[in-house]
Coordinates of C-alpha atoms in Angstrom, one line a residue:
Chain A
E1 CA -14.8 -6.6 -12.6
A2 CA -11.2 -7.8 -12.5
G3 CA -8.9 -6.3 -10.0
V4 CA -5.2 -5.4 -10.4
T5 CA -3.4 -8.3 -11.9
Q6 CA 0.3 -8.9 -11.7
F7 CA 2.5 -11.3 -13.6
P8 CA 4.3 -13.4 -12.8
S9 CA 3.3 -14.3 -9.2
H10 CA 6.7 -15.6 -8.6
S11 CA 10.1 -15.3 -10.3
V12 CA 13.4 -16.8 -9.5
I13 CA 16.4 -15.4 -11.4
E14 CA 20.2 -15.4 -11.1
K15 CA 22.1 -12.3 -10.2
G16 CA 22.9 -10.3 -13.3
Q17 CA 19.9 -11.5 -15.2
T18 CA 17.0 -9.3 -16.4
V19 CA 13.5 -9.6 -15.1
T20 CA 10.3 -7.8 -16.3
L21 CA 7.3 -7.6 -14.1
R22 CA 3.9 -6.7 -15.5
C23 CA 0.9 -5.0 -14.0
D24 CA -2.5 -4.7 -15.5
P25 CA -4.5 -2.0 -13.6
I26 CA -8.2 -1.9 -13.2
S27 CA -9.8 -0.8 -16.4
G28 CA -10.3 3.0 -16.5
H29 CA -7.7 3.7 -13.8
D30 CA -5.3 6.3 -15.0
N31 CA -3.2 6.3 -11.9
L32 CA -0.8 3.4 -11.5
Y33 CA 1.7 2.9 -8.6
W34 CA 4.6 0.5 -8.0
Y35 CA 5.6 -0.4 -4.4
R36 CA 7.9 -3.0 -3.1
R37 CA 8.9 -4.8 0.2
V38 CA 12.4 -6.0 0.2
M39 CA 14.4 -8.1 2.7
G40 CA 11.5 -8.1 5.3
K41 CA 11.5 -4.3 5.5
E42 CA 8.6 -1.9 5.1
I43 CA 6.6 -1.5 1.9
K44 CA 8.1 1.4 0.0
F45 CA 6.9 3.5 -2.8
L46 CA 8.7 3.3 -6.2
L47 CA 6.8 5.4 -8.6
H48 CA 3.5 6.8 -9.9
F49 CA 2.1 7.0 -13.4
V50 CA -0.8 9.1 -14.6
K51 CA -1.7 7.5 -17.9
E52 CA 1.6 7.0 -19.6
S53 CA 3.5 9.8 -17.8
K54 CA 5.7 9.4 -14.8
Q55 CA 4.2 11.7 -12.2
D56 CA 6.6 10.8 -9.4
E57 CA 9.5 8.5 -9.6
S58 CA 11.3 9.6 -6.4
G59 CA 11.2 6.1 -4.9
M60 CA 13.1 4.3 -7.7
P61 CA 16.2 3.0 -6.1
N62 CA 18.7 3.3 -9.0
N63 CA 19.0 3.2 -12.7
R64 CA 18.8 -0.6 -12.8
F65 CA 15.1 -0.2 -12.5
L66 CA 13.0 1.0 -15.5
A67 CA 9.2 1.4 -15.4
E68 CA 7.1 2.0 -18.5
R69 CA 3.5 2.4 -19.3
T70 CA 3.2 2.7 -23.0
G71 CA -0.3 3.6 -24.1
G72 CA -1.4 4.3 -20.5
T73 CA -2.7 0.8 -19.9
Y74 CA -0.6 -1.9 -18.5
S75 CA 2.8 -1.2 -16.9
T76 CA 6.1 -3.0 -16.8
L77 CA 8.9 -2.8 -14.3
K78 CA 12.2 -4.1 -15.6
V79 CA 15.2 -4.8 -13.4
Q80 CA 18.5 -5.1 -15.3
P81 CA 20.8 -6.4 -14.1
A82 CA 19.2 -7.9 -11.0
E83 CA 21.1 -7.9 -7.7
L84 CA 20.6 -10.0 -4.6
E85 CA 19.1 -7.0 -2.7
D86 CA 16.4 -6.7 -5.2
S87 CA 14.7 -9.8 -3.8
G88 CA 11.3 -9.0 -2.3
V89 CA 7.7 -8.6 -3.2
Y90 CA 6.7 -6.0 -5.8
F91 CA 3.2 -4.6 -5.6
C92 CA 1.3 -2.6 -8.2
A93 CA -1.8 -0.5 -7.4
S94 CA -4.2 1.6 -9.4
S95 CA -6.8 4.2 -8.7
L96 CA -9.1 6.8 -10.1
P97 CA -8.0 10.4 -10.0
P98 CA -7.4 11.3 -6.4
G99 CA -9.9 13.5 -4.7
P100 CA -11.1 14.2 -1.1
N101 CA -13.8 11.5 -1.4
N102 CA -11.8 9.2 -3.7
T103 CA -8.5 8.0 -2.3
E104 CA -8.7 4.3 -2.5
A105 CA -6.0 2.5 -4.3
F106 CA -6.5 -1.1 -5.3
F107 CA -3.4 -3.3 -4.9
G108 CA -2.5 -6.5 -6.8
Q109 CA -1.3 -9.6 -5.0
G110 CA 2.3 -8.8 -5.8
T111 CA 5.1 -10.5 -7.6
R112 CA 7.6 -12.3 -5.4
L113 CA 11.1 -11.9 -6.9
T114 CA 14.0 -14.0 -5.7
V115 CA 17.5 -13.2 -7.0
V116 CA 20.0 -16.0 -6.3
Chain B
D1 CA 7.6 11.8 5.3
A2 CA 5.3 12.5 8.2
K3 CA 5.6 9.6 10.5
T4 CA 3.0 7.5 12.5
T5 CA 3.4 5.4 15.6
Q6 CA 1.4 2.3 16.1
P7 CA 1.6 -0.6 18.5
N8 CA 3.4 -3.6 17.0
S9 CA 0.7 -6.0 17.8
M10 CA -2.8 -6.3 19.3
E11 CA -5.2 -9.1 20.1
S12 CA -9.0 -9.2 20.0
N13 CA -11.6 -11.8 20.6
E14 CA -13.8 -12.7 17.7
E15 CA -17.0 -10.6 17.5
E16 CA -15.7 -8.0 19.9
P17 CA -14.9 -4.4 18.8
V18 CA -11.2 -3.5 18.2
H19 CA -9.7 -0.1 18.6
L20 CA -6.4 0.3 16.8
P21 CA -4.6 3.5 17.8
C22 CA -2.2 5.6 15.8
N23 CA -0.2 8.7 16.8
H24 CA 0.8 11.2 14.3
S25 CA 2.0 14.2 16.2
T26 CA 3.8 15.8 13.3
I27 CA 0.8 15.8 11.0
S28 CA 0.4 18.9 8.8
G29 CA -2.8 20.6 7.9
T30 CA -3.0 19.1 4.5
D31 CA -2.1 15.5 5.5
Y32 CA -4.8 12.9 4.9
I33 CA -5.0 9.9 7.3
H34 CA -5.2 6.6 5.5
W35 CA -5.7 3.1 6.8
Y36 CA -4.7 0.1 4.8
R37 CA -4.4 -3.5 5.9
Q38 CA -2.5 -6.5 4.5
L39 CA -3.9 -10.0 4.9
P40 CA -1.4 -12.9 4.7
S41 CA 0.0 -13.4 1.2
Q42 CA -2.1 -10.5 -0.2
G43 CA -1.4 -7.0 -1.3
P44 CA -2.5 -4.1 0.9
E45 CA -6.2 -3.4 1.0
Y46 CA -7.7 0.0 1.5
V47 CA -9.8 0.3 4.7
I48 CA -10.7 4.0 5.3
H49 CA -9.4 7.5 5.1
G50 CA -10.1 10.9 6.7
L51 CA -8.9 14.4 7.0
T52 CA -10.6 16.1 10.0
S53 CA -13.9 14.6 10.7
N54 CA -14.8 11.1 11.9
V55 CA -15.6 8.7 9.0
N56 CA -17.6 5.5 8.7
N57 CA -17.8 3.0 5.9
R58 CA -18.8 -0.6 5.5
M59 CA -15.5 -1.9 6.8
A60 CA -14.7 0.3 9.8
S61 CA -14.9 3.7 11.5
L62 CA -12.1 6.3 11.8
A63 CA -12.1 8.5 14.9
I64 CA -9.8 11.5 14.5
A65 CA -8.7 13.6 17.5
E66 CA -9.6 17.2 17.5
D67 CA -6.0 18.3 17.2
R68 CA -5.5 15.6 14.6
K69 CA -2.4 14.3 16.3
S70 CA -3.9 10.9 16.8
S71 CA -6.6 8.7 15.3
T72 CA -8.2 5.3 16.0
L73 CA -9.4 2.7 13.6
I74 CA -12.5 0.9 14.9
L75 CA -13.6 -2.5 13.8
H76 CA -17.0 -2.9 15.2
R77 CA -17.0 -6.7 15.3
A78 CA -13.8 -8.5 14.7
T79 CA -13.9 -11.6 12.5
L80 CA -11.2 -14.1 11.8
R81 CA -10.8 -12.5 8.4
D82 CA -9.8 -9.3 10.0
A83 CA -6.5 -10.8 11.2
A84 CA -4.0 -8.7 9.3
V85 CA -1.3 -6.0 9.6
Y86 CA -3.0 -2.6 9.8
Y87 CA -1.1 0.4 8.5
C88 CA -1.9 4.0 9.5
I89 CA -0.5 6.3 6.8
L90 CA -0.2 10.0 6.3
S91 CA -0.1 11.5 2.9
W92 CA 0.2 15.1 1.8
G93 CA -3.0 14.8 -0.2
P94 CA -5.6 12.4 -1.3
G95 CA -4.5 9.5 -3.4
A96 CA -2.1 6.6 -3.1
N97 CA 1.1 8.4 -4.3
N98 CA 4.1 8.0 -2.1
L99 CA 2.4 6.3 0.8
F100 CA 4.7 5.4 3.7
F101 CA 3.6 2.1 5.2
G102 CA 5.7 1.8 8.3
T103 CA 5.6 -1.3 10.4
G104 CA 1.9 -1.3 11.2
T105 CA 0.0 -3.2 13.9
R106 CA -0.4 -7.0 13.6
L107 CA -3.9 -7.8 14.7
T108 CA -4.6 -11.3 16.0
V109 CA -8.2 -12.4 16.3
I110 CA -8.9 -15.1 18.8
P111 CA -11.8 -17.5 18.0

């Protein structure tokens, strides 16, 4: 069974450009999460989808970031326009519906974004 | 976010047990204790979780203090592959929503 897949693995863009990151969750996982680690800091939560609905987007830093999950399958995270401080590693994770005996989230390997 | 405190780094010899401590004195009654680890150049990987009772799985054991203000992740026999940053995380419920990773403990395994 394939794990969580993220595309691209690396992206280098100029300040002011637009970048779209993609995440393909594990098949059947309705819960999808975006996290990121920027500038050598801690990994921080961005948002949580349940199917196509945004369940919690409290971690989204500003309106330059737009996450979508049309159809409840794969998700995209668009940064427009990108700024230097957006550089970092963006992780996607997916899981089954959370429950006391089912809390495991499976993370992808991340997309390393460099804004120059 | 309920916070956790972990040592910045620890070392262990290969094939010996490792006890990774975590303090979470502000834990609330509904907080779950999760442990994730991150190997070099990888995304975080789930290790174990618990609420009140000690837990065992194929990867590790989780010992939770009776007052729940601290816990210990136990790797029974460290291997070189266990070298990673280990994160002790509290969340208000089960699931991976809004996990606060903190700085974690960097475990070095010595051959």
